[in-house]
Short mmCIF file of C-alpha atoms in Angstrom, two decimals:
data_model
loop_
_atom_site.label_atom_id
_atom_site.label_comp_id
_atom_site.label_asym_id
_atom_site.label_seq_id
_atom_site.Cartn_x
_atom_site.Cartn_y
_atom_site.Cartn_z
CA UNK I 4 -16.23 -42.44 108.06
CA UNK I 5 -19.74 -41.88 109.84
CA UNK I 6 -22.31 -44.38 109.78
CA UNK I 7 -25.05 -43.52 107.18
CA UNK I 8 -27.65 -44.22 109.65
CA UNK I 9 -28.09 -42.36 112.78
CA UNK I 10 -27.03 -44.51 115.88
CA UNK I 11 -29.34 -42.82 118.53
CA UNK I 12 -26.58 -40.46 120.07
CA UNK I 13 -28.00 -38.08 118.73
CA UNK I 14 -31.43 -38.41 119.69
CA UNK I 15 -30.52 -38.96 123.25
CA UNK I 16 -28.02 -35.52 123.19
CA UNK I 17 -31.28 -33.41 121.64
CA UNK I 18 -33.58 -35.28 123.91
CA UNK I 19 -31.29 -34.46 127.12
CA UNK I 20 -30.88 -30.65 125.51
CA UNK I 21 -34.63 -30.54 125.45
CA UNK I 22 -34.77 -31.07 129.06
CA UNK I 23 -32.46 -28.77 130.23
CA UNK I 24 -34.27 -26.18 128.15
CA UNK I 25 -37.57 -27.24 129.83
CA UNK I 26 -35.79 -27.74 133.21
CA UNK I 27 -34.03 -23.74 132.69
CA UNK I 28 -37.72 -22.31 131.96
CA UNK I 29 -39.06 -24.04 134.51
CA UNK I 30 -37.16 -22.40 137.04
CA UNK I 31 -36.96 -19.59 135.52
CA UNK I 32 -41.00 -19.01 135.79
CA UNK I 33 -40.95 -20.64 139.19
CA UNK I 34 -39.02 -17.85 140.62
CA UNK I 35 -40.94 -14.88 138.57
CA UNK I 36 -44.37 -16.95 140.13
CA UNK I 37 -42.75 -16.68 143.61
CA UNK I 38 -41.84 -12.83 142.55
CA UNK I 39 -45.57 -12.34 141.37
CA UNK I 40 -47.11 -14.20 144.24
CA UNK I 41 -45.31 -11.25 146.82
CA UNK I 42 -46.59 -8.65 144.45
CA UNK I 43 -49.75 -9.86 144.76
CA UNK I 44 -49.57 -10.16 148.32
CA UNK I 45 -48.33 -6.29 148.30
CA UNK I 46 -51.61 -5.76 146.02
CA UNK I 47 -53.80 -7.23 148.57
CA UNK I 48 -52.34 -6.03 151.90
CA UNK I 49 -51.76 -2.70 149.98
CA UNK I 50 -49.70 -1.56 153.23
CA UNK I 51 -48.41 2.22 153.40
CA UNK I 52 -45.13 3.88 153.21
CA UNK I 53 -42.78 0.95 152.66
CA UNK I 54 -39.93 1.98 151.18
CA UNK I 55 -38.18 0.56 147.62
CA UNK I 56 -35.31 -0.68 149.19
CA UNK I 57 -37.86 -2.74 151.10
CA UNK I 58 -39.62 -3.84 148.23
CA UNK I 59 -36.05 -5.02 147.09
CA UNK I 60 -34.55 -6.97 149.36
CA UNK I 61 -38.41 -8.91 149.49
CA UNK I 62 -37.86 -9.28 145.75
CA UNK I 63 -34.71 -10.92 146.52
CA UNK I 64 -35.40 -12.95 149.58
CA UNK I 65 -38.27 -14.73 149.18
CA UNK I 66 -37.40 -16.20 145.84
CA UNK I 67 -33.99 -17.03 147.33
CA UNK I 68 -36.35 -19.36 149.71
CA UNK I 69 -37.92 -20.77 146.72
CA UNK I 70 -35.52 -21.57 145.05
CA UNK I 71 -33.53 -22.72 148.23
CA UNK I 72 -36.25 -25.22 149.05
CA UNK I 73 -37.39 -26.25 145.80
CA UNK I 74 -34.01 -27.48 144.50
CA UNK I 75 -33.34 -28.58 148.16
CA UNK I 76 -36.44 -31.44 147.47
CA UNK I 77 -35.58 -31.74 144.16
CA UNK I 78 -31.69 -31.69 143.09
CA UNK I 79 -31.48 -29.79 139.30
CA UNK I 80 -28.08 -28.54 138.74
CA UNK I 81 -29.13 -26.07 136.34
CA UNK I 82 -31.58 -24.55 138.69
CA UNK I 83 -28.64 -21.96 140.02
CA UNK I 84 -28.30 -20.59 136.29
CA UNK I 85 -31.74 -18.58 136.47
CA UNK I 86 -29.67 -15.68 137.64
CA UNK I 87 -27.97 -14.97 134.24
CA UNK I 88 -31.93 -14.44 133.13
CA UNK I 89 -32.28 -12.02 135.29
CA UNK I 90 -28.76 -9.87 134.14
CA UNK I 91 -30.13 -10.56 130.64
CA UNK I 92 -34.03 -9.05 131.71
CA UNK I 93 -32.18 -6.45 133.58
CA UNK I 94 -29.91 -5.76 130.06
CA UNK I 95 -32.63 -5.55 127.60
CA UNK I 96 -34.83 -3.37 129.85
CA UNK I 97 -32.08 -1.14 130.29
CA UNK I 98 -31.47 -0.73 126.46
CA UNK I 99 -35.34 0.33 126.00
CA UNK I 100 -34.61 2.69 129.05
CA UNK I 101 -31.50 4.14 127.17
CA UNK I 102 -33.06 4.66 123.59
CA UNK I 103 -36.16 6.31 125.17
CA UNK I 104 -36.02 10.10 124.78
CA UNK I 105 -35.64 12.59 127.36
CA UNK I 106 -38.46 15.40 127.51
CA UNK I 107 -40.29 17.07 130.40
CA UNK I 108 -41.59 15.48 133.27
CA UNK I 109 -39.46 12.31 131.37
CA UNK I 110 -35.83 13.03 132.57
CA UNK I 111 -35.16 16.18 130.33
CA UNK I 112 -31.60 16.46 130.12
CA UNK I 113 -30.45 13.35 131.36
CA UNK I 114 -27.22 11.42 130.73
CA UNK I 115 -27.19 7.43 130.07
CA UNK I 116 -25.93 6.82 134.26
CA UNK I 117 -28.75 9.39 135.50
CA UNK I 118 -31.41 7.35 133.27
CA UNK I 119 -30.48 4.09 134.47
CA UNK I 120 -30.11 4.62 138.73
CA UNK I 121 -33.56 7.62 138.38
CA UNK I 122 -35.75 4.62 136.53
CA UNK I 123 -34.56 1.15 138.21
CA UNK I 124 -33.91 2.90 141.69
CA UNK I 125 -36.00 6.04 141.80
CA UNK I 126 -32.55 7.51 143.09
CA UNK I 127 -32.79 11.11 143.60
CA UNK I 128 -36.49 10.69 142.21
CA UNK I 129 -37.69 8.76 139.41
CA UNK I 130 -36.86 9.51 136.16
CA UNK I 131 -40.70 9.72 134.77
CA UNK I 132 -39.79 7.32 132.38
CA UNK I 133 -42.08 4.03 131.68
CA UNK I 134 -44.63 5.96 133.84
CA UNK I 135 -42.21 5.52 136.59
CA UNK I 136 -42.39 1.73 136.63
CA UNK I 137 -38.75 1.03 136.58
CA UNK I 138 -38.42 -1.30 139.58
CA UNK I 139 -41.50 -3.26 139.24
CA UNK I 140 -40.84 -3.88 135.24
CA UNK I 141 -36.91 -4.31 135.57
CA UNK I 142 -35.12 -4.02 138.91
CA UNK I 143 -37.52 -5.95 140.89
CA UNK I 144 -38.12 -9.42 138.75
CA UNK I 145 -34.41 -9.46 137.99
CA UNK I 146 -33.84 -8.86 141.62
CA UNK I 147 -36.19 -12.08 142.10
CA UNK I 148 -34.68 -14.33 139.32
CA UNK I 149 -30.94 -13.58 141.03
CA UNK I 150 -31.96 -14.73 144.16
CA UNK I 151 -34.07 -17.55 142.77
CA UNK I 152 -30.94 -18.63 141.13
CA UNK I 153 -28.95 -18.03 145.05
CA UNK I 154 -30.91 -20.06 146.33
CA UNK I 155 -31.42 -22.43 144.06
CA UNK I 156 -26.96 -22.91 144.64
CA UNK I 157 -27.77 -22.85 148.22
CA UNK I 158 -30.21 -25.98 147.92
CA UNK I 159 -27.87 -28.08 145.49
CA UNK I 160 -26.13 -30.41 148.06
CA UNK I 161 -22.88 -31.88 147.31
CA UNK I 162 -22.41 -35.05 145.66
CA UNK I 163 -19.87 -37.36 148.03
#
């Protein structure tokens, strides 16, 4: 039989809930701040001819050393999670990318594959869809949240 009064279990369990949730956003916007902060960087420097792939493995790196530092100073075990965000950003932007129509100068006659790798990696040539801002509205903060959450792993030493 359960008591008819609550105990305070249960505002302890909704309590600790609440601070994961707080703790996963948290990280979460840290490592799209340390995304945004290189963009801006990009903005400012506004340097010439560097290449996507570039732009990439920046979008992964230097959240990875976020992440890697932050949760090396201060120890959050859900900090490594962040990366499922960015499958889940990387999902949903990919759905809007697949129920777009095709058209010209939009990937006329594309199939679902050709879609995806022409607007998140401009691979032949971008597709011309989401005024052929693929990478910087889906690959690239993805890209940043999965190394965020690498890093964030990487940081997390071991309990002995």
């Amino acid at each position: 039989m359960t008591p008819l009064f609550s105990t305070g279990e249960e505002e302890t369990t909704s309590s600790s809930l609440m601070k994961q949730a707080f703790a996963f956003i948290g990280h979460t916007l840290l490592g799209l701040l340390a995304w945004v902060v290189l963009m801006a960087l990009g903005y400012v420097l506004n340097p010439k001819g560097v290449p996507q792939l570039a732009i990439l493995l920046l979008s992964i790196l230097v959240p990875l050393a976020v992440g890697y530092g932050f949760n090396r100073l201060q120890q959050n075990a859900l900090a490594p999670s962040v990366w499922l965000m960015g499958l889940i950003w990387i999902v949903i932007i990919a759905l809007w990318i697949l129920d777009m129509p095709t058209g010209p100068y939009a990937c006329l006659e594309c199939g679902a594959m050709e879609k995806i790798t022409r607007t998140f990696l401009s691979i032949p040539q971008p597709s011309g869809l989401i005024d052929n801002d693929g990478p910087f509205l889906g690959t690239w903060p993805a890209a940043a949240l999965i190394g965020y959450g690498i890093g964030a792993r990487l940081g997390l030493r071991k309990k002995s």
